[in-house]
Coordinates of C-alpha atoms in Angstrom, one line a residue:
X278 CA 114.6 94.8 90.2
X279 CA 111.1 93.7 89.9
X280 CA 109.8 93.2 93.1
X281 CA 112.5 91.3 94.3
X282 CA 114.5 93.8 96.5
X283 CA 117.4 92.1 98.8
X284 CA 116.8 91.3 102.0
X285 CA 119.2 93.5 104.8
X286 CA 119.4 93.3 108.1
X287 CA 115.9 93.6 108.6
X288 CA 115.5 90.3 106.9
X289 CA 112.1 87.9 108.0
X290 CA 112.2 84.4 107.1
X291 CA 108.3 83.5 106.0
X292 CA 107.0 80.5 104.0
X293 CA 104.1 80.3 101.0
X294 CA 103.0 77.1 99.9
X295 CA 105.6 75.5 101.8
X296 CA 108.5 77.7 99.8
X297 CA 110.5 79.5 102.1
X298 CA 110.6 83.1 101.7
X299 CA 112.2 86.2 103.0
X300 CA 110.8 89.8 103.7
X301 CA 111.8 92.9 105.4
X302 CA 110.3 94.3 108.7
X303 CA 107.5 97.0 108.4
X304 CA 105.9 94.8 105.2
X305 CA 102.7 93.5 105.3
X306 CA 102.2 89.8 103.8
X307 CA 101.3 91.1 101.1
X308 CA 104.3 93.0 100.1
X309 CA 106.5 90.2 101.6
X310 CA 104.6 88.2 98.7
X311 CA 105.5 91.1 96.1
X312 CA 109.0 91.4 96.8
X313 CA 109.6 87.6 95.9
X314 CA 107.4 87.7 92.6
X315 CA 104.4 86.3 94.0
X316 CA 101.2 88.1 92.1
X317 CA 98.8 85.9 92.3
X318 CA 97.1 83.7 95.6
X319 CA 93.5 83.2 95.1
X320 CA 91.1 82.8 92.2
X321 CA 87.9 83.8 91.0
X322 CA 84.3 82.6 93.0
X323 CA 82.9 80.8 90.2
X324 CA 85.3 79.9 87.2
X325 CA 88.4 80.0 89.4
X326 CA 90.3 82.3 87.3
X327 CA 93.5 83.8 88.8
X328 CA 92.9 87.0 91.0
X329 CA 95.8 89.4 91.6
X330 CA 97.4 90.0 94.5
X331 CA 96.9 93.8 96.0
X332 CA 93.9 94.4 93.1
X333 CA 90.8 96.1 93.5
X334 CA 88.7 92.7 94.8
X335 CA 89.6 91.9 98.4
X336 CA 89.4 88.2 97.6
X337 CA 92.5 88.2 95.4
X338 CA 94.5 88.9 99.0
X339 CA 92.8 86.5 100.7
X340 CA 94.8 83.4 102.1
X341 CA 94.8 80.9 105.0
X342 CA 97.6 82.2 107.4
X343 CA 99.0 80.3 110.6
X344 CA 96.0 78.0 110.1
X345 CA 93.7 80.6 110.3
X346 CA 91.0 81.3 107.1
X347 CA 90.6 84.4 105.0
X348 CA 93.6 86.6 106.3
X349 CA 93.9 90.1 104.1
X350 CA 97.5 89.8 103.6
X351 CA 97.4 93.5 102.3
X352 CA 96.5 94.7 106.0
X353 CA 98.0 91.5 107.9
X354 CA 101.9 92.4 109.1
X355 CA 104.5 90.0 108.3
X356 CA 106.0 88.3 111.4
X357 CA 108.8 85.5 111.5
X358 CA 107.8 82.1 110.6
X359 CA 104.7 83.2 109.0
X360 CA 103.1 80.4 107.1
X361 CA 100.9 81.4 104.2
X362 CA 99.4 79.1 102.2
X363 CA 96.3 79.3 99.0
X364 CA 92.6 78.6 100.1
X365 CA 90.2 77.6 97.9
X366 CA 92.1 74.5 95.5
X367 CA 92.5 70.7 95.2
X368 CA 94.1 68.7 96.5
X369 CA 96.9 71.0 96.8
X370 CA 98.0 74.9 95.8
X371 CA 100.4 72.7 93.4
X372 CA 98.3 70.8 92.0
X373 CA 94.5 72.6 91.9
X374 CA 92.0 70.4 89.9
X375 CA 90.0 73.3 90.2
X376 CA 91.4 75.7 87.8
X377 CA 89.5 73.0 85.5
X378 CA 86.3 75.0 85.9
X379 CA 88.3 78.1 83.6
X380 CA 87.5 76.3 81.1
X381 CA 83.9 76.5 81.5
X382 CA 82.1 78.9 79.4
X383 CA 80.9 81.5 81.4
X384 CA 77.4 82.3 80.3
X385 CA 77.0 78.3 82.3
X386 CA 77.4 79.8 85.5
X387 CA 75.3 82.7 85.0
X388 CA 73.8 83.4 88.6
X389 CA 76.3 80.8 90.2
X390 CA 76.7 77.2 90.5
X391 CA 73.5 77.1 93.8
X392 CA 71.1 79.0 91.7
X393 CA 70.8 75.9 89.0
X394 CA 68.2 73.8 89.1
X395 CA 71.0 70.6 88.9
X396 CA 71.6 70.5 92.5
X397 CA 70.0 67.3 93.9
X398 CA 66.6 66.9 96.1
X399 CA 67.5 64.1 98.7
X400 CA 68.9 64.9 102.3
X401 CA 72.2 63.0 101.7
X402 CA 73.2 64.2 98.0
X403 CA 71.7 67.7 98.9
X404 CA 74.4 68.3 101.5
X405 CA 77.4 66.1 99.5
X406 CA 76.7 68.8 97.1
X407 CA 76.2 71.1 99.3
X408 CA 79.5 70.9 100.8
X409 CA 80.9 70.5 96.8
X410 CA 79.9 73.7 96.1
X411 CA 80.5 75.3 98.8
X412 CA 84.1 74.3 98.6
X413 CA 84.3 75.2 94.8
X414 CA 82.5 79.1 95.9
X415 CA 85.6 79.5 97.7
X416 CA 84.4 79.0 101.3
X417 CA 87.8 78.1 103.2
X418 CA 88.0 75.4 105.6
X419 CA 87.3 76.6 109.1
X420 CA 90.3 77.2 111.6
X421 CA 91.7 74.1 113.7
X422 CA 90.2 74.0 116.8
X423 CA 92.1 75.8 119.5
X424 CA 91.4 77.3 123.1
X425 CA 90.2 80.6 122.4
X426 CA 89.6 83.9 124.6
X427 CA 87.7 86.6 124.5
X428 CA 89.5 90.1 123.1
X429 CA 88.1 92.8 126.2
X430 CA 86.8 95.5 124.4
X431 CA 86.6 99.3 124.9
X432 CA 84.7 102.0 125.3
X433 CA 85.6 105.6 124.4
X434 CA 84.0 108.7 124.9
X435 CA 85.0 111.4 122.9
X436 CA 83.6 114.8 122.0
X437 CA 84.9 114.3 118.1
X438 CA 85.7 111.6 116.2
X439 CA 87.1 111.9 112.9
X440 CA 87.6 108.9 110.6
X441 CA 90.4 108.8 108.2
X442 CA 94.2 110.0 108.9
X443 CA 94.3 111.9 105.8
X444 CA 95.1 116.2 105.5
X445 CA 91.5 116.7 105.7
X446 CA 91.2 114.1 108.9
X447 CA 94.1 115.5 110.3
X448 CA 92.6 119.4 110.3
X449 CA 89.6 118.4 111.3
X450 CA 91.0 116.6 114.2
X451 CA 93.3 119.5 114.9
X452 CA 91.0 122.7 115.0
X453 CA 88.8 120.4 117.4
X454 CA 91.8 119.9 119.8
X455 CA 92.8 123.8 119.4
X456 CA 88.8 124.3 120.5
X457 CA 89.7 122.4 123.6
X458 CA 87.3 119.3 122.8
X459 CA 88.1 115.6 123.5
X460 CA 89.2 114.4 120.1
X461 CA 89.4 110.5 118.3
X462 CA 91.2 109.7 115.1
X463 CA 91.0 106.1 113.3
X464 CA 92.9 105.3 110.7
X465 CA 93.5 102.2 108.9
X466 CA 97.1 103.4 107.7
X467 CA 100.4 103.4 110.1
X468 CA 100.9 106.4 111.9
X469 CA 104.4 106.8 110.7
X470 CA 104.2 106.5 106.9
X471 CA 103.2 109.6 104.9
X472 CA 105.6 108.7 101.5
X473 CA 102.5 108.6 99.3
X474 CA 101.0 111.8 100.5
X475 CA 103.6 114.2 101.6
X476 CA 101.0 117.0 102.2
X477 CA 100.3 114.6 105.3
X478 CA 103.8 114.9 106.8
X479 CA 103.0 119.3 106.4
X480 CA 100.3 118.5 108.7
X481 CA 101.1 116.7 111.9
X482 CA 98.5 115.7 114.3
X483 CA 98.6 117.7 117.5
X484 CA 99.6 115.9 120.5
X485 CA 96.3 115.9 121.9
X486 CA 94.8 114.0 119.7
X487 CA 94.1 110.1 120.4
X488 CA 95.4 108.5 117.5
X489 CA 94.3 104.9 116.6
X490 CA 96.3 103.4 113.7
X491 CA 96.1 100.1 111.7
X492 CA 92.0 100.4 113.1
X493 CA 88.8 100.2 110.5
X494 CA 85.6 101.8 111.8
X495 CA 83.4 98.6 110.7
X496 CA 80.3 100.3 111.8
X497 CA 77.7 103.7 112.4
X498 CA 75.0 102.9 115.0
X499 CA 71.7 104.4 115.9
X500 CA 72.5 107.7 113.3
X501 CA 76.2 108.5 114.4
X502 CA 75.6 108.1 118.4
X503 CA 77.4 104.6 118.6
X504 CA 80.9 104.1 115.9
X505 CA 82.2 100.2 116.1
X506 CA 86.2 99.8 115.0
X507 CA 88.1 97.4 115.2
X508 CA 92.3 96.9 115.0
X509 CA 93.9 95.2 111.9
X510 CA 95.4 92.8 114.7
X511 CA 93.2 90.4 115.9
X512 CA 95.1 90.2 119.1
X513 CA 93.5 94.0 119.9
X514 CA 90.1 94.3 121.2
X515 CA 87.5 96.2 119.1
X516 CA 86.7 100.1 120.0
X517 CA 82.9 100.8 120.8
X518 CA 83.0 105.1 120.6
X519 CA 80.2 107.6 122.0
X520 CA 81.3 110.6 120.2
X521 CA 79.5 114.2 120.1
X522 CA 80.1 114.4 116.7
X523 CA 81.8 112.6 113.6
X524 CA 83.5 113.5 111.2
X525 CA 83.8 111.5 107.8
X526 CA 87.0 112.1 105.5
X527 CA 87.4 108.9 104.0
X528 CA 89.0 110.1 101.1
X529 CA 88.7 108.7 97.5
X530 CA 89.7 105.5 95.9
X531 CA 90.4 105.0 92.3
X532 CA 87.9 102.9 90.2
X533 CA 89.4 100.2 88.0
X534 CA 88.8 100.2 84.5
X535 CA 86.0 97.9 83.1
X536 CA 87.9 96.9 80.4
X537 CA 88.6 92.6 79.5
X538 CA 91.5 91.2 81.9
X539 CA 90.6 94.1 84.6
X540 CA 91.2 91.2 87.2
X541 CA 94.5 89.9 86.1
X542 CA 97.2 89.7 88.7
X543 CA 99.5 92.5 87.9
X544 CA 96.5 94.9 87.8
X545 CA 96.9 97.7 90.6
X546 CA 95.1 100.8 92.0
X547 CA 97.7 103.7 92.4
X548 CA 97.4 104.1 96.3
X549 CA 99.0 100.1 95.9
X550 CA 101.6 101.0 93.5
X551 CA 102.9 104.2 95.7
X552 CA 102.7 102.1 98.8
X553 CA 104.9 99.5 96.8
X554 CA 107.2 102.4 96.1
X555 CA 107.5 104.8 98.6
X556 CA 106.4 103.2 101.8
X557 CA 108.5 99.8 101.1
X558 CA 111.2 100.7 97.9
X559 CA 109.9 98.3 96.1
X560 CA 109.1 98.6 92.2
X561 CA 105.5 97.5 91.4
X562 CA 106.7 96.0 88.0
X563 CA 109.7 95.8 85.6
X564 CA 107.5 97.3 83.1
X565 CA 104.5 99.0 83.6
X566 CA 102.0 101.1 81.9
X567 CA 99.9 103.8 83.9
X568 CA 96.4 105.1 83.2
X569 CA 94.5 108.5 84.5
X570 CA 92.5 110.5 83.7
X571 CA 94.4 112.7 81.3
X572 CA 98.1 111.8 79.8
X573 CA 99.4 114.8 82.9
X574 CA 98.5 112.9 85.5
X575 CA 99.5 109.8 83.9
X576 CA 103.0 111.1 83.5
X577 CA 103.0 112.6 86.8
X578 CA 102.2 109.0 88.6
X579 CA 105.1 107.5 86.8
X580 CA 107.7 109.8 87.6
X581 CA 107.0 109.3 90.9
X582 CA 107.1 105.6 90.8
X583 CA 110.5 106.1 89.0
X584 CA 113.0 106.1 91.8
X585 CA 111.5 102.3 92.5
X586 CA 113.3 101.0 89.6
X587 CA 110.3 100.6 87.2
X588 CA 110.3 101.7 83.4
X589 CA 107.4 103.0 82.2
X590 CA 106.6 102.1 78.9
X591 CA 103.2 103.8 78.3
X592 CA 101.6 106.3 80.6
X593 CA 98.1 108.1 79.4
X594 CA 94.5 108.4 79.7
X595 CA 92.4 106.2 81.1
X596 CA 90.4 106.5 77.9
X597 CA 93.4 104.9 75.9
X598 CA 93.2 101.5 77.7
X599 CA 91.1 98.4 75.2
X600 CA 92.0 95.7 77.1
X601 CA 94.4 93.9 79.5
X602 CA 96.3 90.7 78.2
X603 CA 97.1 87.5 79.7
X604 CA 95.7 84.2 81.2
X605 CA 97.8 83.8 84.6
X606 CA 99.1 87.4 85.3
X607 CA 99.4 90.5 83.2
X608 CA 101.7 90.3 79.8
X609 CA 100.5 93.5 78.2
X610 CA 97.5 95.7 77.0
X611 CA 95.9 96.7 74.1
X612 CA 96.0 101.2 73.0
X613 CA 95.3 100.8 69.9
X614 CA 98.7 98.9 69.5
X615 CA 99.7 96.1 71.8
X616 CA 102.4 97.0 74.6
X617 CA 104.5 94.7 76.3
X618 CA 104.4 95.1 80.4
X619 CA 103.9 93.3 83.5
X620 CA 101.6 95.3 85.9
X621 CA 98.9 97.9 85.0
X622 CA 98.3 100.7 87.3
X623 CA 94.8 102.5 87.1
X624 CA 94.2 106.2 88.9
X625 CA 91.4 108.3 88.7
X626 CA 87.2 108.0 88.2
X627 CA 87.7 108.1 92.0
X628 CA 85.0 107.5 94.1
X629 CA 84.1 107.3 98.1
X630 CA 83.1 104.1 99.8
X631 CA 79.3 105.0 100.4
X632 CA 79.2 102.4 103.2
X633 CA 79.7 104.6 106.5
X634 CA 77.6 107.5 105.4
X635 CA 74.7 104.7 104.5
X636 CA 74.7 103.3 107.7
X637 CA 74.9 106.8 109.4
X638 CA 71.4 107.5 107.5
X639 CA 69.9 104.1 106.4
X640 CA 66.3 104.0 107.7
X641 CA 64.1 100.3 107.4
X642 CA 64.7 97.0 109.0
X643 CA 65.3 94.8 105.6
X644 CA 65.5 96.8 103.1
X645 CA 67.4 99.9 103.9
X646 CA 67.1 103.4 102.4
X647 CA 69.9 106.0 102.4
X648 CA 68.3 109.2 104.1
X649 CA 69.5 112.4 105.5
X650 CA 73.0 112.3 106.8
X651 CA 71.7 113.3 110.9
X652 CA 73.5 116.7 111.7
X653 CA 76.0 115.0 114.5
X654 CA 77.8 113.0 111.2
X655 CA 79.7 115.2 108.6
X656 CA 81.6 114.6 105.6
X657 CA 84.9 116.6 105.0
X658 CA 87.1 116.3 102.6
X659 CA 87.0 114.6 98.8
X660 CA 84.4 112.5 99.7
X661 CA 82.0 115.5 100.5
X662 CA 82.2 116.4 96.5
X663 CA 79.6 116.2 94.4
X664 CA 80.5 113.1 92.0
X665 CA 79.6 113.2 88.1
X666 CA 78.3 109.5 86.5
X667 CA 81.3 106.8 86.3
X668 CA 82.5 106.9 82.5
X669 CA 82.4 103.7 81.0
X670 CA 83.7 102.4 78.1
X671 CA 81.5 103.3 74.9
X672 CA 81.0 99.5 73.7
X673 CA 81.5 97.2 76.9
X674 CA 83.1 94.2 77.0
X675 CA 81.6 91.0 78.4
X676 CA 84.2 90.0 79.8
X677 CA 85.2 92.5 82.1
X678 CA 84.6 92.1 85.5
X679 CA 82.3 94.1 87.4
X680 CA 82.7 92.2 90.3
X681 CA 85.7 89.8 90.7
X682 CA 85.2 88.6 93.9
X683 CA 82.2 86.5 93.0
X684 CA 83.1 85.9 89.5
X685 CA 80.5 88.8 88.1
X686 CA 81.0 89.8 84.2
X687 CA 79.6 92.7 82.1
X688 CA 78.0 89.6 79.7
X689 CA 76.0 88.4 83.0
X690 CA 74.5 91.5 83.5
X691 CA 73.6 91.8 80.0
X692 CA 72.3 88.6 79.9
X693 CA 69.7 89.8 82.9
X694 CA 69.3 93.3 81.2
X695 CA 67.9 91.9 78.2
X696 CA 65.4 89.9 80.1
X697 CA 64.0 93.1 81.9
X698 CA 66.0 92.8 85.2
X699 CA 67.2 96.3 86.0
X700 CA 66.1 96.4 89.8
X701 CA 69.8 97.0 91.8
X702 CA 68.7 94.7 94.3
X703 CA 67.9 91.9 92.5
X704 CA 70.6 91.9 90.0
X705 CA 72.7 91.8 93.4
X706 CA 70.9 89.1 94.6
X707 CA 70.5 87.0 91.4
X708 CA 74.3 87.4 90.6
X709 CA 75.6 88.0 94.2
X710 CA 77.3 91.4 92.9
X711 CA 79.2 92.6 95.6
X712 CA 78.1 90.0 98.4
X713 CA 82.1 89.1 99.0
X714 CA 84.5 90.4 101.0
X715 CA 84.4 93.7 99.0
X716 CA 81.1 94.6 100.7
X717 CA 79.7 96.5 98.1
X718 CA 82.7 98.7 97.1
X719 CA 83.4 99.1 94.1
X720 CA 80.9 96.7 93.0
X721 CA 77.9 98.1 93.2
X722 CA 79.5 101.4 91.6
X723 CA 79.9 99.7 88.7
X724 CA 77.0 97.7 88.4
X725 CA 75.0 100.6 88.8
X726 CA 77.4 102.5 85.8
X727 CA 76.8 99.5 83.9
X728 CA 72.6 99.3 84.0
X729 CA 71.9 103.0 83.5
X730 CA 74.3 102.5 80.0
X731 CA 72.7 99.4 79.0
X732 CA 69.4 100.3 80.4
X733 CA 68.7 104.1 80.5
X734 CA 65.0 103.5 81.0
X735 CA 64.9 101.6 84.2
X736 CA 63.8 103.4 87.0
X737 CA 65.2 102.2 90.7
X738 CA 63.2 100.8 93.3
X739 CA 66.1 101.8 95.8
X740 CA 69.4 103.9 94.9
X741 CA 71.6 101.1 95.7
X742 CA 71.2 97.9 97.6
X743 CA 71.9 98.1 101.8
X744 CA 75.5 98.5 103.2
X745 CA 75.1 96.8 106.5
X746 CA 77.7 96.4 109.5
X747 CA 80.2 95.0 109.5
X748 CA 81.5 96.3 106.7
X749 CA 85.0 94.6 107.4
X750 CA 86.1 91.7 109.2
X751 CA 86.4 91.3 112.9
X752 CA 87.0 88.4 114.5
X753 CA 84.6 86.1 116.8
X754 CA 87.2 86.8 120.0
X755 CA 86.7 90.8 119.1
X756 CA 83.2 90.6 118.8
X757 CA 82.7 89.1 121.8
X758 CA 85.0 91.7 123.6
X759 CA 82.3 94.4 122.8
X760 CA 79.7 92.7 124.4
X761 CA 78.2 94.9 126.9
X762 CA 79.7 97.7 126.6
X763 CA 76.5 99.2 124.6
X764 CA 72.9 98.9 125.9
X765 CA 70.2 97.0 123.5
X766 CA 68.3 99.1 121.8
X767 CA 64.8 98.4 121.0
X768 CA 63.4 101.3 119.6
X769 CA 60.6 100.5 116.4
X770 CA 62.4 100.6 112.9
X771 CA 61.4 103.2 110.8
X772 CA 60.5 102.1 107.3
X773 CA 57.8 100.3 105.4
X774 CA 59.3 96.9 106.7
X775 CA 58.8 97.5 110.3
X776 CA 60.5 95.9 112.8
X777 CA 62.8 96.2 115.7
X778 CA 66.5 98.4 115.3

């Protein structure tokens, strides 16, 4: 049954909205969400159209949770009592006035609502609108106030460490320990689950590795010497590593399709839809269509959702895929003919999340530059390939998103292409591309797709705009922990900007 599995012994009580709800242990929000029909929590930057829960825009699993602001309910575990409830709508999540603004046409709020030239000049109606605005951009009220306390922090010295718990991860992290050396491994997945990639259950981690699960490296320091993580739980303190050497196997992640309706709720990545599967037993739709890159690996994807319950009623090539349909969540999708389903599920166009190896060999102060990877950081893995251009649809459609997070359309882009605004960096900046949650990825990837199809000509200032730390969140209380446990350093920038590291 569609996401609505029965509760067993394991059953947790949880509430959304005020609606009490029930999920199983070893789910994350998230799925707890899923398994009681719930596909959509949060809504679009600018236009406030509905996001979909687990999608490729962080935003659409964003919610307020125990009081506290911007939870990832994909990575947050669910825990008795748990009270989560929509950010970002007024008065209520019953009752949102704001949805108002999807009616809108979209080439109004070209550049976002603070970029017009409406917004008032005196002190007091500046910051009344200020705050309007800010509300309507999806900035969540901040947390009640509460006693707080710092998280104490750690530091670790290692000889290796290797980022990502995949098979590549895995053999790095094992010859090193065979080598006798001091090994690290982060991971943002749990140790014990390997149902979507079997090939990591062939290849166990040896017992001396250190093994840090549910933990995001957030940031590369001073050219790999310094490596910031921090847990998934807030409660943990955030991990400052020294390591000899990294090692990078971050894997791949599937791109979604820039097709119209692309941000739907219902619309999921395959890594989500096996998770759903394999790692909970719960089916990621009633009726679901699958795209890849070729009708094989299509097929192949949905016979291994089978066993969930699902029926697949189309499974081909990513090619094959016109549009999504539907307003609220996904009812179907155009191939030529229109198909009946209630959750799309996209695999392949994979790409790597640039954001570690920038930071390992960004050089400047403002604007940074990606370099030469230094020799003590290495890539392993998928994400060491050589990647061919993202396809793209031949005729692109304004309204997919490129970025749903902040509301970011194919027609916006257009609109500044055809006014001589190919610079990366400023169509980032003008349209705030990939300024969300996201971080970049897999924003910018398709921005950039998107501007050398529509703009072959243009020649780029810089590759790619700057991935800066943090590239994930980390609390205030984490933060905090880590203070001191690295020395300033105050060594001159290197760059045309100048400045100070």
């Amino acid at each position: 049954m569609d996401g609505t599995a029965l509760a067993g012994d394991g059953a947790i009580t949880f509430s959304f909205n005020g609606r009490q709800l029930t999920g199983q242990v070893g789910d994350t929000l998230a799925v707890a969400l899923w398994r009681n029909g719930i596909r959509r929590i949060s809504t679009t930057r600018k236009r406030h159209l509905p996001l979909g829960l687990l999608g490729s825009s962080v935003s659409g699993s964003l919610a307020r949770v125990d009081g506290i602001p911007n939870v990832r309910l994909d990575q947050a575990p669910l825990h008795a009592g748990a009270k989560i409830r929509s950010q970002n709508c007024w008065p209520a999540p019953g009752f949102d006035m704001t949805r108002a603004l999807s009616l809108v046409p979209a080439p109004w709020l070209y550049g976002g609502f603070e970029h017009g030239a409406l917004m008032p000049r005196g002190p007091r109606a500046f910051r009344l609108a200020e705050k309007v605005m800010s509300h309507l951009a999806g900035m969540a009220d901040p947390p009640a106030p509460r006693p707080g306390q710092v998280v104490p922090g750690k530091r670790i010295e290692v000889d290796l460490l290797v980022v990502g718990g995949g098979v590549e991860g895995r053999r790095a992290a094992n010859a090193a320990v065979t080598a006798g050396l001091r090994v690290a491994l982060v991971t943002r997945s749990v140790a014990a689950r390997t149902g979507r990639d079997p090939a990591r259950a062939a290849e166990p981690l040896a017992p001396g590795v250190q093994l840090f699960p549910e933990t995001e490296v957030f940031g590369i320091y001073r050219g790999g010497e310094i490596v910031a993580a921090a847990p998934l739980d807030a409660t943990r303190g955030g991990l400052v590593f020294v390591p000899g050497r990294v090692v990078l196997a971050t894997g791949l992640r599937s791109m979604p399709p820039l097709v119209a309706g692309n941000h739907l709720p219902g619309v999921i990545d395959d890594r989500a839809a096996l998770s759903l599967a394999l790692d909970h037993g719960v089916a990621p739709g009633s009726r679901i269509s699958v795209f890849a890159e070729d009708a094989a690996e299509a097929a192949d994807l949905a016979r291994r959702l089978a066993p969930s319950g699902a029926t697949c009623i189309f499974a081909g090539p990513r090619d094959a895929l016109r549009r999504i349909l539907g307003r609220s969540r996904v009812t179907g999708v155009e191939t030529g003919t229109r198909l009946r389903c209630d959750c799309v599920i996209f695999a392949g166009s994979a790409r790597p999340d640039p954001g570690l190896p920038f930071q390992a060999s960004g050089t400047g102060c403002l604007q940074l530059r990606p370099g030469t990877i230094p020799a003590r950081v290495a890539l392993a893995g998928s994400c060491a390939r050589p990647l061919a251009p993202l396809p793209l649809p031949g005729v692109l459609d304004d309204d997919a998103y490129v970025c749903a997070c902040m509301d970011v359309t194919v027609g916006e882009l257009r609109h500044h292409i055809t006014r001589g605004i190919t610079d990366l960096e400023v169509l980032k900046r003008l349209t705030s591309c990939g300024m969300g949650p996201c971080q970049g990825f897999p924003c910018w990837e398709n921005m950039a797709a998107v501007v050398a199809q529509l703009a072959p000509q243009a020649v780029q200032r810089v590759p790619r705009p700057s991935h800066r730390a943090p590239r994930r969140a980390l609390t205030v209380a984490q933060a905090a922990g880590m203070e001191g446990l690295v020395a300033p350093d105050v060594s001159p920038a290197s760059g045309p900007e100048g400045g100070y590291e």
